[in-house]
PDB file of C-alpha atoms in Angstrom:
ATOM      1  CA  MET A   8       2.506   7.278   5.832  1.00 84.00           C
ATOM      2  CA  ARG A   9      -0.356   5.002   7.024  1.00 83.00           C
ATOM      3  CA  ARG A  10       0.915   5.370  10.439  1.00 86.00           C
ATOM      4  CA  ALA A  11       0.800   8.952  10.468  1.00 87.00           C
ATOM      5  CA  GLU A  12      -2.895   8.570   9.063  1.00 88.00           C
ATOM      6  CA  VAL A  13      -3.679   6.626  12.022  1.00 88.00           C
ATOM      7  CA  ALA A  14      -2.160   8.693  14.588  1.00 90.00           C
ATOM      8  CA  THR A  15      -3.917  11.928  12.831  1.00 89.00           C
ATOM      9  CA  PHE A  16      -7.512  10.368  12.891  1.00 89.00           C
ATOM     10  CA  THR A  17      -6.889   9.102  16.477  1.00 89.00           C
ATOM     11  CA  ALA A  18      -5.669  12.367  17.917  1.00 90.00           C
ATOM     12  CA  VAL A  19      -8.589  14.408  15.961  1.00 89.00           C
ATOM     13  CA  LEU A  20     -11.578  11.937  17.329  1.00 87.00           C
ATOM     14  CA  ALA A  21      -9.739  11.830  20.559  1.00 86.00           C
ATOM     15  CA  ALA A  22      -9.844  15.494  20.942  1.00 85.00           C
ATOM     16  CA  LEU A  23     -13.591  15.851  19.814  1.00 86.00           C
ATOM     17  CA  LEU A  24     -15.030  13.170  21.851  1.00 84.00           C
ATOM     18  CA  GLY A  25     -13.099  14.128  24.914  1.00 81.00           C
ATOM     19  CA  LEU A  26     -14.409  17.673  24.553  1.00 81.00           C
ATOM     20  CA  VAL A  27     -17.949  16.555  23.732  1.00 81.00           C
ATOM     21  CA  PHE A  28     -18.052  13.999  26.683  1.00 78.00           C
ATOM     22  CA  LEU A  29     -16.644  16.414  28.827  1.00 77.00           C
ATOM     23  CA  ALA A  30     -19.058  19.144  28.318  1.00 79.00           C
ATOM     24  CA  THR A  31     -21.865  16.794  28.483  1.00 81.00           C
ATOM     25  CA  LEU A  32     -21.021  13.884  30.806  1.00 79.00           C
ATOM     26  CA  GLY A  33     -18.159  14.947  32.923  1.00 77.00           C
ATOM     27  CA  GLY A  34     -14.577  13.999  33.315  1.00 79.00           C
ATOM     28  CA  LEU A  35     -14.984  10.263  33.748  1.00 84.00           C
ATOM     29  CA  ALA A  36     -16.862   9.746  30.573  1.00 80.00           C
ATOM     30  CA  ALA A  37     -14.317  11.765  28.716  1.00 81.00           C
ATOM     31  CA  LEU A  38     -11.410   9.676  30.121  1.00 85.00           C
ATOM     32  CA  ILE A  39     -13.157   6.455  29.357  1.00 85.00           C
ATOM     33  CA  ALA A  40     -13.915   7.813  25.631  1.00 83.00           C
ATOM     34  CA  LEU A  41     -10.327   8.845  25.469  1.00 87.00           C
ATOM     35  CA  ALA A  42      -8.969   5.422  26.485  1.00 88.00           C
ATOM     36  CA  ALA A  43     -11.324   3.658  23.987  1.00 88.00           C
ATOM     37  CA  VAL A  44     -10.071   6.094  20.954  1.00 88.00           C
ATOM     38  CA  LEU A  45      -6.463   5.407  22.006  1.00 90.00           C
ATOM     39  CA  ALA A  46      -7.263   1.575  22.128  1.00 93.00           C
ATOM     40  CA  LEU A  47      -8.737   1.841  18.644  1.00 92.00           C
ATOM     41  CA  GLY A  48      -5.962   3.787  17.515  1.00 91.00           C
ATOM     42  CA  ALA A  49      -3.380   1.177  18.769  1.00 93.00           C
ATOM     43  CA  ALA A  50      -5.425  -1.456  17.148  1.00 92.00           C
ATOM     44  CA  LEU A  51      -5.607   0.329  13.827  1.00 92.00           C
ATOM     45  CA  SER A  52      -1.718   0.874  14.244  1.00 92.00           C
ATOM     46  CA  TRP A  53      -0.995  -2.814  14.553  1.00 93.00           C
ATOM     47  CA  PHE A  54      -3.152  -3.724  11.806  1.00 91.00           C
ATOM     48  CA  VAL A  55      -1.641  -1.130   9.198  1.00 90.00           C
ATOM     49  CA  ARG A  56       1.770  -2.377  10.104  1.00 91.00           C
ATOM     50  CA  ARG A  57       0.814  -5.977   9.389  1.00 91.00           C
ATOM     51  CA  ARG A  58      -0.688  -4.773   6.343  1.00 88.00           C
ATOM     52  CA  TYR A  59       2.569  -3.074   5.362  1.00 87.00           C
ATOM     53  CA  ARG A  60       4.728  -6.144   5.833  1.00 89.00           C
ATOM     54  CA  ALA A  61       2.264  -8.285   3.957  1.00 90.00           C
ATOM     55  CA  TRP A  62       3.367  -6.798   0.576  1.00 89.00           C
ATOM     56  CA  GLY A  63       6.185  -8.111  -1.456  1.00 91.00           C
ATOM     57  CA  TYR A  64       7.525  -8.249  -4.723  1.00 92.00           C
ATOM     58  CA  GLN A  65      10.325 -10.179  -6.720  1.00 93.00           C
ATOM     59  CA  GLU A  66      11.484  -9.740 -10.178  1.00 91.00           C
ATOM     60  CA  ARG A  67      12.086 -12.908 -11.740  1.00 91.00           C
ATOM     61  CA  HIS A  68      13.733 -13.590 -15.261  1.00 89.00           C
ATOM     62  CA  GLU A  69      10.201 -14.189 -17.215  1.00 89.00           C
ATOM     63  CA  ASP A  70       7.728 -12.855 -14.563  1.00 90.00           C
ATOM     64  CA  LEU A  71       7.014 -10.601 -11.618  1.00 90.00           C
ATOM     65  CA  ILE A  72       5.516 -11.853  -8.359  1.00 92.00           C
ATOM     66  CA  VAL A  73       3.455  -9.816  -6.216  1.00 91.00           C
ATOM     67  CA  VAL A  74       2.294 -11.157  -2.811  1.00 92.00           C
ATOM     68  CA  ARG A  75      -0.182  -9.450  -0.545  1.00 91.00           C
ATOM     69  CA  GLY A  76      -2.816  -9.790   2.218  1.00 89.00           C
ATOM     70  CA  VAL A  77      -3.091 -10.326   5.798  1.00 87.00           C
ATOM     71  CA  MET A  78      -5.583 -12.756   6.500  1.00 89.00           C
ATOM     72  CA  VAL A  79      -6.036 -14.094   2.766  1.00 91.00           C
ATOM     73  CA  ARG A  80      -2.578 -14.266   1.113  1.00 91.00           C
ATOM     74  CA  ARG A  81      -2.761 -13.734  -2.741  1.00 90.00           C
ATOM     75  CA  LEU A  82       0.098 -14.341  -4.948  1.00 90.00           C
ATOM     76  CA  SER A  83      -0.053 -12.780  -8.552  1.00 87.00           C
ATOM     77  CA  VAL A  84       2.457 -13.796 -11.263  1.00 89.00           C
ATOM     78  CA  VAL A  85       2.559 -11.587 -14.036  1.00 88.00           C
ATOM     79  CA  PRO A  86       4.463 -12.570 -16.929  1.00 88.00           C
ATOM     80  CA  TYR A  87       6.294  -9.641 -18.632  1.00 87.00           C
ATOM     81  CA  GLY A  88       5.201 -10.369 -21.939  1.00 84.00           C
ATOM     82  CA  ARG A  89       1.566 -10.147 -20.865  1.00 84.00           C
ATOM     83  CA  MET A  90       2.052  -6.362 -19.607  1.00 85.00           C
ATOM     84  CA  GLN A  91       0.136  -3.763 -21.559  1.00 85.00           C
ATOM     85  CA  PHE A  92       1.523  -0.811 -19.704  1.00 86.00           C
ATOM     86  CA  VAL A  93       3.028   0.100 -16.169  1.00 89.00           C
ATOM     87  CA  GLU A  94       1.615   3.121 -14.466  1.00 91.00           C
ATOM     88  CA  VAL A  95       3.101   4.985 -11.375  1.00 94.00           C
ATOM     89  CA  THR A  96       0.566   6.816  -9.392  1.00 94.00           C
ATOM     90  CA  ALA A  97       0.967   9.094  -6.249  1.00 94.00           C
ATOM     91  CA  GLY A  98      -1.799  10.492  -4.546  1.00 92.00           C
ATOM     92  CA  PRO A  99      -1.290  14.047  -2.223  1.00 93.00           C
ATOM     93  CA  ILE A 100      -0.614  12.038   1.034  1.00 90.00           C
ATOM     94  CA  GLU A 101       1.755   9.609  -0.884  1.00 92.00           C
ATOM     95  CA  ARG A 102       3.478  12.728  -2.562  1.00 93.00           C
ATOM     96  CA  LEU A 103       4.212  14.202   0.787  1.00 92.00           C
ATOM     97  CA  PHE A 104       5.888  11.344   2.028  1.00 93.00           C
ATOM     98  CA  ARG A 105       7.594  10.898  -1.213  1.00 94.00           C
ATOM     99  CA  LEU A 106       5.978   7.412  -1.970  1.00 94.00           C
ATOM    100  CA  SER A 107       4.432   6.120  -5.377  1.00 94.00           C
ATOM    101  CA  THR A 108       2.559   2.929  -6.526  1.00 94.00           C
ATOM    102  CA  VAL A 109       3.281   1.029  -9.210  1.00 93.00           C
ATOM    103  CA  LYS A 110       0.330  -0.455 -11.499  1.00 91.00           C
ATOM    104  CA  LEU A 111       0.641  -3.220 -13.851  1.00 88.00           C
ATOM    105  CA  HIS A 112      -2.227  -3.523 -16.386  1.00 86.00           C
ATOM    106  CA  THR A 113      -2.668  -6.494 -18.399  1.00 83.00           C
ATOM    107  CA  ALA A 114      -5.397  -7.738 -20.668  1.00 78.00           C
ATOM    108  CA  ALA A 115      -6.975  -9.674 -17.765  1.00 74.00           C
ATOM    109  CA  ALA A 116      -9.666  -7.870 -16.430  1.00 66.00           C
ATOM    110  CA  ALA A 117      -9.220  -9.519 -12.976  1.00 68.00           C
ATOM    111  CA  SER A 118      -5.608  -8.705 -12.962  1.00 69.00           C
ATOM    112  CA  ASP A 119      -4.883  -6.387  -9.627  1.00 67.00           C
ATOM    113  CA  ALA A 120      -1.093  -6.227  -9.656  1.00 83.00           C
ATOM    114  CA  ARG A 121       0.005  -3.182  -7.646  1.00 88.00           C
ATOM    115  CA  ILE A 122       2.876  -2.425  -5.402  1.00 91.00           C
ATOM    116  CA  PRO A 123       2.296   0.497  -3.003  1.00 91.00           C
ATOM    117  CA  GLY A 124       4.452   2.376  -0.906  1.00 89.00           C
ATOM    118  CA  LEU A 125       7.571   2.600  -3.100  1.00 92.00           C
ATOM    119  CA  GLU A 126      10.014   5.404  -2.789  1.00 93.00           C
ATOM    120  CA  ARG A 127       9.840   7.463  -6.001  1.00 94.00           C
ATOM    121  CA  ALA A 128      13.202   6.761  -7.372  1.00 94.00           C
ATOM    122  CA  GLU A 129      12.530   2.945  -6.885  1.00 94.00           C
ATOM    123  CA  ALA A 130       8.903   3.362  -8.324  1.00 94.00           C
ATOM    124  CA  ALA A 131      10.755   4.933 -11.546  1.00 94.00           C
ATOM    125  CA  ARG A 132      13.290   2.430 -11.724  1.00 94.00           C
ATOM    126  CA  LEU A 133      10.839  -0.437 -11.628  1.00 93.00           C
ATOM    127  CA  ARG A 134       8.530   1.047 -14.125  1.00 92.00           C
ATOM    128  CA  ASP A 135      11.562   1.577 -16.641  1.00 92.00           C
ATOM    129  CA  ARG A 136      12.751  -2.180 -15.920  1.00 91.00           C
ATOM    130  CA  LEU A 137       9.087  -3.607 -16.335  1.00 90.00           C
ATOM    131  CA  THR A 138       8.584  -1.807 -19.550  1.00 88.00           C
ATOM    132  CA  GLU A 139      11.860  -2.786 -21.036  1.00 88.00           C
ATOM    133  CA  LEU A 140      11.290  -6.269 -20.140  1.00 87.00           C
ATOM    134  CA  GLY A 141       7.734  -6.190 -21.257  1.00 82.00           C
ATOM    135  CA  GLU A 142       8.603  -5.069 -24.841  1.00 83.00           C
ATOM    136  CA  SER A 143      11.561  -7.402 -25.042  1.00 82.00           C
ATOM    137  CA  MET A 144       9.281 -10.409 -24.092  1.00 75.00           C
ATOM    138  CA  ALA A 145       6.289  -9.247 -26.397  1.00 68.00           C
ATOM    139  CA  ALA A 146       8.509  -9.142 -29.362  1.00 57.00           C
ATOM    140  CA  GLY A 147       9.758 -12.484 -28.705  1.00 55.00           C
ATOM    141  CA  MET A 148       6.112 -13.845 -28.844  1.00 54.00           C
TER     142      MET A 148
END
């Protein structure tokens, strides 16, 4: 999904800059601008790929581990008993690609446990599983 966004952004920017430079400065300037935009698009595509690969989660017996971050790695451990509710969201572009984001809400204000880019079925399964585990762990407290 993010690669499609980068490709669309790159194509639109390349077309606009190419036309503007071609009309005002000539062919060589338009080619240089086009090359610069394509290099920017390649760099963004590389970064998006690294960012996608940096996300991960693992369901354990008593908690959920979420890891993320390209330059600064973050590891969040969310005990099932501390979860207040689990939310599944999907914006318009995510819906186009049949993806969803699972957000975990706890009492801690600093909690930012979310898992983006899950297929709809996996997001629903994870939501149901986390809700079930959260209820059973909270009942035992």
